[in-house]
């Protein structure tokens, strides 16, 4: 459903962030994108919806070649791609409900959205989504009154109310504590499964990625150096992806008891 062909991004500064990346993702597949800082993870995600313009190569979403689209057509196609960021990017002074509904702006007309008059069906759907992520009782709260984990849940609802076919997720847990991180990762993966959504999740935490996804892509210096199941990430592979970083410490940091408690609870 998503296909990247020889995707290249060279920034004006001369930084070669992506070097001819080929990647195919079938419908409904959730994959984790790992790699050291500067590997090109965010660039890859942003080249897909053309927040960053690729230097060369092609991106296909279904039968549509996104890289060839005019601005108007691109706007329409972007509805099919929900984006979730690390920094939540909520409008602070708006309510939770209004933030979720802002995900519909690509659909409702300009004046209607300017007046913030959304169809009742959109409001109903926003409530259903907030309920699903456990925030229905907070619909009227202002975004700046929420915790980090709650904000990320609102961000997830806002991405899903677009009714996308693909989720692009950039470091969803980077500012969250370990427990909340796991809850957010689980929620994203569950929602993808429920809705048959494909997703690319950029994530620093290898152990967390391994817990929740079936496929991992490792990027290093703009090149794919791993594509396979999480349990194929042997120490050698991880060293190839991350270099000589002390990643082993990261993996051991996942507390076994904690994991057991988690699986008992779910
Ligand atoms: N706007 C930009 N202009 C110039 N160079 C950039 C720009 N954005 C990113 N780069 C460079 O492109 C490379 C890839 O950056 P990118 O942000 O995609 O990495 P990343 O894997 O997401 O890293 P991190 O884990 O730190 O978020 C880096 O060398 C970075 O310096
Ligand atoms: Mg990044």
mmCIF file of C-alpha atoms and ligand atoms in Angstrom:
data_model
loop_
_atom_site.group_PDB
_atom_site.id
_atom_site.type_symbol
_atom_site.label_atom_id
_atom_site.label_comp_id
_atom_site.label_asym_id
_atom_site.label_seq_id
_atom_site.Cartn_x
_atom_site.Cartn_y
_atom_site.Cartn_z
ATOM 1 C CA UNK A 1 0.000 0.000 0.000
ATOM 2 C CA UNK A 2 3.019 2.277 0.490
ATOM 3 C CA UNK A 3 6.064 2.026 -1.743
ATOM 4 C CA UNK A 4 9.248 4.062 -1.664
ATOM 5 C CA UNK A 5 11.521 3.791 -4.677
ATOM 6 C CA UNK A 6 15.083 5.053 -4.548
ATOM 7 C CA UNK A 7 14.086 7.842 -2.233
ATOM 8 C CA UNK A 8 16.844 10.422 -1.894
ATOM 9 C CA UNK A 9 16.946 13.532 0.255
ATOM 10 C CA UNK A 10 19.924 15.836 0.174
ATOM 11 C CA UNK A 11 19.362 19.019 2.174
ATOM 12 C CA UNK A 12 20.608 22.374 0.882
ATOM 13 C CA UNK A 13 23.378 22.148 3.465
ATOM 14 C CA UNK A 14 24.710 19.095 1.587
ATOM 15 C CA UNK A 15 23.533 16.639 4.275
ATOM 16 C CA UNK A 16 22.615 13.359 2.589
ATOM 17 C CA UNK A 17 19.784 12.342 4.887
ATOM 18 C CA UNK A 18 18.440 9.539 2.661
ATOM 19 C CA UNK A 19 20.423 7.583 0.102
ATOM 20 C CA UNK A 20 18.168 5.684 -2.300
ATOM 21 C CA UNK A 21 15.843 4.016 0.194
ATOM 22 C CA UNK A 22 13.540 1.293 -1.152
ATOM 23 C CA UNK A 23 10.708 0.171 1.077
ATOM 24 C CA UNK A 24 7.371 -1.532 0.613
ATOM 25 C CA UNK A 25 4.687 -1.740 3.282
ATOM 26 C CA UNK A 26 1.614 -3.914 2.812
ATOM 27 C CA UNK A 27 -1.812 -2.842 3.992
ATOM 28 C CA UNK A 28 -2.253 -2.928 7.743
ATOM 29 C CA UNK A 29 1.409 -3.468 8.592
ATOM 30 C CA UNK A 30 2.906 -1.587 11.517
ATOM 31 C CA UNK A 31 6.645 -1.161 11.424
ATOM 32 C CA UNK A 32 9.205 0.459 13.646
ATOM 33 C CA UNK A 33 11.965 2.613 12.214
ATOM 34 C CA UNK A 34 15.041 2.644 14.404
ATOM 35 C CA UNK A 35 18.508 4.104 14.076
ATOM 36 C CA UNK A 36 20.866 6.566 15.748
ATOM 37 C CA UNK A 37 20.245 10.280 15.892
ATOM 38 C CA UNK A 38 20.710 11.816 12.448
ATOM 39 C CA UNK A 39 20.125 8.504 10.622
ATOM 40 C CA UNK A 40 17.311 10.038 8.591
ATOM 41 C CA UNK A 41 14.233 8.663 10.375
ATOM 42 C CA UNK A 42 12.299 11.931 10.568
ATOM 43 C CA UNK A 43 13.368 12.834 7.058
ATOM 44 C CA UNK A 44 12.008 9.542 5.747
ATOM 45 C CA UNK A 45 8.638 10.050 7.432
ATOM 46 C CA UNK A 46 8.395 13.640 6.249
ATOM 47 C CA UNK A 47 9.350 12.797 2.672
ATOM 48 C CA UNK A 48 6.344 10.465 2.525
ATOM 49 C CA UNK A 49 3.778 13.219 3.048
ATOM 50 C CA UNK A 50 6.145 15.762 1.477
ATOM 51 C CA UNK A 51 6.499 17.968 4.507
ATOM 52 C CA UNK A 52 10.068 17.584 3.304
ATOM 53 C CA UNK A 53 10.396 17.559 -0.484
ATOM 54 C CA UNK A 54 12.408 14.526 -1.675
ATOM 55 C CA UNK A 55 15.383 15.292 -3.900
ATOM 56 C CA UNK A 56 14.633 12.301 -6.132
ATOM 57 C CA UNK A 57 12.833 8.981 -6.120
ATOM 58 C CA UNK A 58 9.162 8.099 -5.884
ATOM 59 C CA UNK A 59 6.573 7.602 -3.180
ATOM 60 C CA UNK A 60 3.405 5.665 -3.997
ATOM 61 C CA UNK A 61 0.415 5.472 -1.680
ATOM 62 C CA UNK A 62 -1.750 2.770 -3.242
ATOM 63 C CA UNK A 63 -1.852 3.643 -6.931
ATOM 64 C CA UNK A 64 -1.172 7.333 -6.403
ATOM 65 C CA UNK A 65 2.322 8.674 -6.900
ATOM 66 C CA UNK A 66 2.578 11.334 -4.200
ATOM 67 C CA UNK A 67 5.864 12.694 -5.521
ATOM 68 C CA UNK A 68 4.199 13.740 -8.757
ATOM 69 C CA UNK A 69 1.205 15.592 -7.289
ATOM 70 C CA UNK A 70 0.394 19.284 -7.529
ATOM 71 C CA UNK A 71 -0.127 21.176 -4.262
ATOM 72 C CA UNK A 72 -3.927 20.887 -4.502
ATOM 73 C CA UNK A 73 -3.927 17.159 -5.177
ATOM 74 C CA UNK A 74 -1.339 16.618 -2.471
ATOM 75 C CA UNK A 75 -3.567 18.339 0.082
ATOM 76 C CA UNK A 76 -6.296 15.856 -0.745
ATOM 77 C CA UNK A 77 -4.002 12.835 -0.539
ATOM 78 C CA UNK A 78 -2.601 13.994 2.791
ATOM 79 C CA UNK A 79 -5.965 13.189 4.361
ATOM 80 C CA UNK A 80 -5.037 9.553 3.893
ATOM 81 C CA UNK A 81 -1.953 10.001 6.065
ATOM 82 C CA UNK A 82 -2.336 10.761 9.746
ATOM 83 C CA UNK A 83 0.678 12.217 11.501
ATOM 84 C CA UNK A 84 1.537 11.931 15.184
ATOM 85 C CA UNK A 85 4.487 13.918 16.506
ATOM 86 C CA UNK A 86 6.663 13.735 19.574
ATOM 87 C CA UNK A 87 5.854 17.246 20.668
ATOM 88 C CA UNK A 88 2.080 16.624 20.407
ATOM 89 C CA UNK A 89 1.572 19.898 18.495
ATOM 90 C CA UNK A 90 -1.803 20.658 20.072
ATOM 91 C CA UNK A 91 -3.359 24.109 20.052
ATOM 92 C CA UNK A 92 -2.889 25.007 23.716
ATOM 93 C CA UNK A 93 -5.822 27.352 24.229
ATOM 94 C CA UNK A 94 -8.341 25.108 22.473
ATOM 95 C CA UNK A 95 -10.273 22.329 24.154
ATOM 96 C CA UNK A 96 -9.504 18.645 23.773
ATOM 97 C CA UNK A 97 -12.594 18.288 21.564
ATOM 98 C CA UNK A 98 -11.562 21.182 19.325
ATOM 99 C CA UNK A 99 -8.075 19.778 18.963
ATOM 100 C CA UNK A 100 -9.464 16.424 17.883
ATOM 101 C CA UNK A 101 -11.882 18.061 15.453
ATOM 102 C CA UNK A 102 -9.041 20.045 13.908
ATOM 103 C CA UNK A 103 -8.083 16.719 12.333
ATOM 104 C CA UNK A 104 -11.146 17.188 10.103
ATOM 105 C CA UNK A 105 -9.950 20.495 8.665
ATOM 106 C CA UNK A 106 -8.814 18.755 5.504
ATOM 107 C CA UNK A 107 -12.457 17.759 4.901
ATOM 108 C CA UNK A 108 -14.779 20.552 6.033
ATOM 109 C CA UNK A 109 -14.964 23.738 4.010
ATOM 110 C CA UNK A 110 -12.922 26.808 4.920
ATOM 111 C CA UNK A 111 -15.733 28.911 6.396
ATOM 112 C CA UNK A 112 -17.160 26.091 8.366
ATOM 113 C CA UNK A 113 -13.765 25.341 9.844
ATOM 114 C CA UNK A 114 -13.086 29.048 10.399
ATOM 115 C CA UNK A 115 -16.259 29.277 12.454
ATOM 116 C CA UNK A 116 -15.373 25.953 14.028
ATOM 117 C CA UNK A 117 -18.732 24.509 13.041
ATOM 118 C CA UNK A 118 -18.247 20.858 12.461
ATOM 119 C CA UNK A 119 -20.951 18.411 11.341
ATOM 120 C CA UNK A 120 -22.563 16.462 14.186
ATOM 121 C CA UNK A 121 -21.199 13.235 12.706
ATOM 122 C CA UNK A 122 -17.653 14.578 13.215
ATOM 123 C CA UNK A 123 -18.421 15.538 16.811
ATOM 124 C CA UNK A 124 -19.875 12.078 17.449
ATOM 125 C CA UNK A 125 -16.814 10.422 15.972
ATOM 126 C CA UNK A 126 -14.518 12.637 18.082
ATOM 127 C CA UNK A 127 -16.382 11.497 21.207
ATOM 128 C CA UNK A 128 -16.093 7.862 20.178
ATOM 129 C CA UNK A 129 -12.342 8.247 19.674
ATOM 130 C CA UNK A 130 -11.832 10.109 22.955
ATOM 131 C CA UNK A 131 -13.794 7.389 24.688
ATOM 132 C CA UNK A 132 -11.624 4.734 23.051
ATOM 133 C CA UNK A 133 -8.438 6.328 24.392
ATOM 134 C CA UNK A 134 -9.977 6.921 27.819
ATOM 135 C CA UNK A 135 -10.424 10.699 27.602
ATOM 136 C CA UNK A 136 -14.153 11.155 26.984
ATOM 137 C CA UNK A 137 -14.525 12.934 30.339
ATOM 138 C CA UNK A 138 -11.884 15.483 29.328
ATOM 139 C CA UNK A 139 -13.442 16.680 26.080
ATOM 140 C CA UNK A 140 -13.937 20.217 27.437
ATOM 141 C CA UNK A 141 -10.568 20.598 29.104
ATOM 142 C CA UNK A 142 -8.049 22.941 27.586
ATOM 143 C CA UNK A 143 -5.093 21.248 25.919
ATOM 144 C CA UNK A 144 -2.639 23.073 28.189
ATOM 145 C CA UNK A 145 -4.236 21.424 31.226
ATOM 146 C CA UNK A 146 -3.286 17.888 30.156
ATOM 147 C CA UNK A 147 -0.397 15.617 31.067
ATOM 148 C CA UNK A 148 2.068 14.456 28.426
ATOM 149 C CA UNK A 149 0.420 11.065 28.037
ATOM 150 C CA UNK A 150 -3.039 12.628 27.765
ATOM 151 C CA UNK A 151 -1.794 15.081 25.171
ATOM 152 C CA UNK A 152 -0.391 12.263 23.099
ATOM 153 C CA UNK A 153 -3.777 10.492 23.274
ATOM 154 C CA UNK A 154 -5.421 13.619 21.928
ATOM 155 C CA UNK A 155 -2.810 13.696 19.159
ATOM 156 C CA UNK A 156 -3.702 10.105 18.297
ATOM 157 C CA UNK A 157 -7.437 10.945 18.137
ATOM 158 C CA UNK A 158 -6.725 13.936 15.929
ATOM 159 C CA UNK A 159 -4.749 11.766 13.503
ATOM 160 C CA UNK A 160 -7.420 9.034 13.473
ATOM 161 C CA UNK A 161 -10.406 11.294 12.917
ATOM 162 C CA UNK A 162 -8.964 11.998 9.466
ATOM 163 C CA UNK A 163 -9.756 8.370 8.747
ATOM 164 C CA UNK A 164 -6.297 7.760 7.296
ATOM 165 C CA UNK A 165 -4.979 4.625 5.602
ATOM 166 C CA UNK A 166 -1.478 5.205 6.932
ATOM 167 C CA UNK A 167 -0.125 6.617 10.174
ATOM 168 C CA UNK A 168 3.222 8.396 10.245
ATOM 169 C CA UNK A 169 4.462 8.539 13.809
ATOM 170 C CA UNK A 170 7.622 10.401 14.825
ATOM 171 C CA UNK A 171 8.973 9.591 18.297
ATOM 172 C CA UNK A 172 5.569 9.287 19.986
ATOM 173 C CA UNK A 173 7.056 8.492 23.370
ATOM 174 C CA UNK A 174 10.210 10.594 23.490
ATOM 175 C CA UNK A 175 8.938 12.931 26.208
ATOM 176 C CA UNK A 176 7.081 10.332 28.257
ATOM 177 C CA UNK A 177 8.017 8.188 31.236
ATOM 178 C CA UNK A 178 8.610 4.453 30.555
ATOM 179 C CA UNK A 179 5.199 3.267 31.703
ATOM 180 C CA UNK A 180 3.275 5.910 29.783
ATOM 181 C CA UNK A 181 5.497 5.195 26.773
ATOM 182 C CA UNK A 182 4.426 1.585 26.774
ATOM 183 C CA UNK A 183 0.767 2.506 27.152
ATOM 184 C CA UNK A 184 0.975 4.914 24.219
ATOM 185 C CA UNK A 185 2.811 2.410 22.013
ATOM 186 C CA UNK A 186 0.280 -0.268 22.882
ATOM 187 C CA UNK A 187 -2.599 2.078 22.143
ATOM 188 C CA UNK A 188 -1.203 3.067 18.745
ATOM 189 C CA UNK A 189 -0.582 -0.564 17.779
ATOM 190 C CA UNK A 190 -4.013 -1.707 18.991
ATOM 191 C CA UNK A 191 -5.774 1.057 17.099
ATOM 192 C CA UNK A 192 -3.869 0.185 13.923
ATOM 193 C CA UNK A 193 -4.968 -3.415 14.273
ATOM 194 C CA UNK A 194 -8.602 -2.486 14.963
ATOM 195 C CA UNK A 195 -8.709 -0.236 11.916
ATOM 196 C CA UNK A 196 -6.450 -2.170 9.573
ATOM 197 C CA UNK A 197 -4.094 0.796 9.456
ATOM 198 C CA UNK A 198 -0.501 0.661 8.286
ATOM 199 C CA UNK A 199 1.983 2.678 10.306
ATOM 200 C CA UNK A 200 5.607 3.733 10.387
ATOM 201 C CA UNK A 201 6.718 4.488 13.921
ATOM 202 C CA UNK A 202 10.061 6.224 14.469
ATOM 203 C CA UNK A 203 11.304 5.186 17.820
ATOM 204 C CA UNK A 204 14.539 5.521 19.777
ATOM 205 C CA UNK A 205 13.721 2.810 22.257
ATOM 206 C CA UNK A 206 14.619 -0.509 20.625
ATOM 207 C CA UNK A 207 13.170 -2.620 23.435
ATOM 208 C CA UNK A 208 9.861 -0.828 23.155
ATOM 209 C CA UNK A 209 9.782 -1.358 19.394
ATOM 210 C CA UNK A 210 10.531 -5.044 19.856
ATOM 211 C CA UNK A 211 7.625 -5.426 22.249
ATOM 212 C CA UNK A 212 4.969 -4.195 19.860
ATOM 213 C CA UNK A 213 5.813 -4.615 16.175
ATOM 214 C CA UNK A 214 6.465 -7.509 13.802
ATOM 215 C CA UNK A 215 8.812 -5.681 11.482
ATOM 216 C CA UNK A 216 11.750 -3.405 12.207
ATOM 217 C CA UNK A 217 13.688 -1.246 9.774
ATOM 218 C CA UNK A 218 17.146 -0.065 10.816
ATOM 219 C CA UNK A 219 18.508 3.115 9.284
ATOM 220 C CA UNK A 220 22.092 4.288 9.474
ATOM 221 C CA UNK A 221 23.510 7.278 7.620
ATOM 222 C CA UNK A 222 20.444 7.379 5.371
ATOM 223 C CA UNK A 223 20.649 3.728 4.349
ATOM 224 C CA UNK A 224 18.565 0.730 5.329
ATOM 225 C CA UNK A 225 20.844 -1.709 7.117
ATOM 226 C CA UNK A 226 18.166 -3.939 8.628
ATOM 227 C CA UNK A 227 14.733 -5.128 7.562
ATOM 228 C CA UNK A 228 13.319 -8.019 9.511
ATOM 229 C CA UNK A 229 11.555 -9.318 12.598
ATOM 230 C CA UNK A 230 12.357 -7.835 16.007
ATOM 231 C CA UNK A 231 14.014 -11.008 17.260
ATOM 232 C CA UNK A 232 16.462 -10.872 14.361
ATOM 233 C CA UNK A 233 18.073 -7.840 15.980
ATOM 234 C CA UNK A 234 21.116 -9.660 17.269
ATOM 235 C CA UNK A 235 23.901 -7.814 19.097
ATOM 236 C CA UNK A 236 25.851 -7.712 15.822
ATOM 237 C CA UNK A 237 22.921 -6.251 13.934
ATOM 238 C CA UNK A 238 22.359 -3.622 16.594
ATOM 239 C CA UNK A 239 26.000 -2.675 16.483
ATOM 240 C CA UNK A 240 25.730 -2.368 12.711
ATOM 241 C CA UNK A 241 22.766 -0.022 13.094
ATOM 242 C CA UNK A 242 23.909 1.999 16.090
ATOM 243 C CA UNK A 243 27.669 1.713 15.903
ATOM 244 C CA UNK A 244 29.464 1.140 19.160
ATOM 245 C CA UNK A 245 26.819 2.798 21.320
ATOM 246 C CA UNK A 246 25.989 1.110 24.577
ATOM 247 C CA UNK A 247 22.636 -0.152 23.372
ATOM 248 C CA UNK A 248 22.867 -3.305 25.494
ATOM 249 C CA UNK A 249 22.210 -1.173 28.554
ATOM 250 C CA UNK A 250 19.034 0.106 26.894
ATOM 251 C CA UNK A 251 17.668 -3.369 26.415
ATOM 252 C CA UNK A 252 18.478 -4.505 29.933
ATOM 253 C CA UNK A 253 16.709 -1.450 31.272
ATOM 254 C CA UNK A 254 13.375 -3.072 30.477
ATOM 255 C CA UNK A 255 12.444 -4.540 33.779
ATOM 256 C CA UNK A 256 11.299 -8.153 33.546
ATOM 257 C CA UNK A 257 8.844 -7.842 36.439
ATOM 258 C CA UNK A 258 7.370 -4.827 34.845
ATOM 259 C CA UNK A 259 6.766 -6.780 31.656
ATOM 260 C CA UNK A 260 5.060 -9.581 33.531
ATOM 261 C CA UNK A 261 2.835 -7.143 35.361
ATOM 262 C CA UNK A 262 1.940 -5.582 32.011
ATOM 263 C CA UNK A 263 0.953 -8.850 30.381
ATOM 264 C CA UNK A 264 -1.068 -9.865 33.441
ATOM 265 C CA UNK A 265 -2.938 -6.582 33.295
ATOM 266 C CA UNK A 266 -3.824 -6.803 29.606
HETATM 267 N N1 LIG B 1 16.175 21.048 7.657
HETATM 268 C C1 LIG B 1 17.363 20.481 7.556
HETATM 269 N N2 LIG B 1 18.381 21.100 6.903
HETATM 270 C C2 LIG B 1 19.590 20.522 6.776
HETATM 271 N N3 LIG B 1 19.892 19.306 7.239
HETATM 272 C C3 LIG B 1 18.938 18.628 7.882
HETATM 273 C C4 LIG B 1 17.626 19.167 8.079
HETATM 274 N N4 LIG B 1 16.882 18.262 8.757
HETATM 275 C C5 LIG B 1 17.700 17.221 8.980
HETATM 276 N N5 LIG B 1 18.927 17.427 8.458
HETATM 277 C C6 LIG B 1 20.062 16.488 8.487
HETATM 278 O O1 LIG B 1 19.663 15.274 7.880
HETATM 279 C C7 LIG B 1 20.151 14.141 8.621
HETATM 280 C C8 LIG B 1 18.980 13.287 9.075
HETATM 281 O O2 LIG B 1 18.197 14.007 10.018
HETATM 282 P P1 LIG B 1 16.847 13.437 10.638
HETATM 283 O O3 LIG B 1 16.236 14.524 11.430
HETATM 284 O O4 LIG B 1 16.035 12.834 9.563
HETATM 285 O O5 LIG B 1 17.419 12.288 11.582
HETATM 286 P P2 LIG B 1 16.672 11.407 12.674
HETATM 287 O O6 LIG B 1 17.059 9.994 12.385
HETATM 288 O O7 LIG B 1 15.243 11.718 12.725
HETATM 289 O O8 LIG B 1 17.410 11.849 14.032
HETATM 290 P P3 LIG B 1 16.819 11.983 15.536
HETATM 291 O O9 LIG B 1 16.770 10.590 16.073
HETATM 292 O O10 LIG B 1 17.841 12.806 16.239
HETATM 293 O O11 LIG B 1 15.478 12.638 15.463
HETATM 294 C C9 LIG B 1 20.998 14.730 9.748
HETATM 295 O O12 LIG B 1 22.327 14.721 9.327
HETATM 296 C C10 LIG B 1 20.480 16.140 9.893
HETATM 297 O O13 LIG B 1 21.484 16.991 10.339
HETATM 298 MG MG1 LIG B 2 13.970 12.543 14.188
#
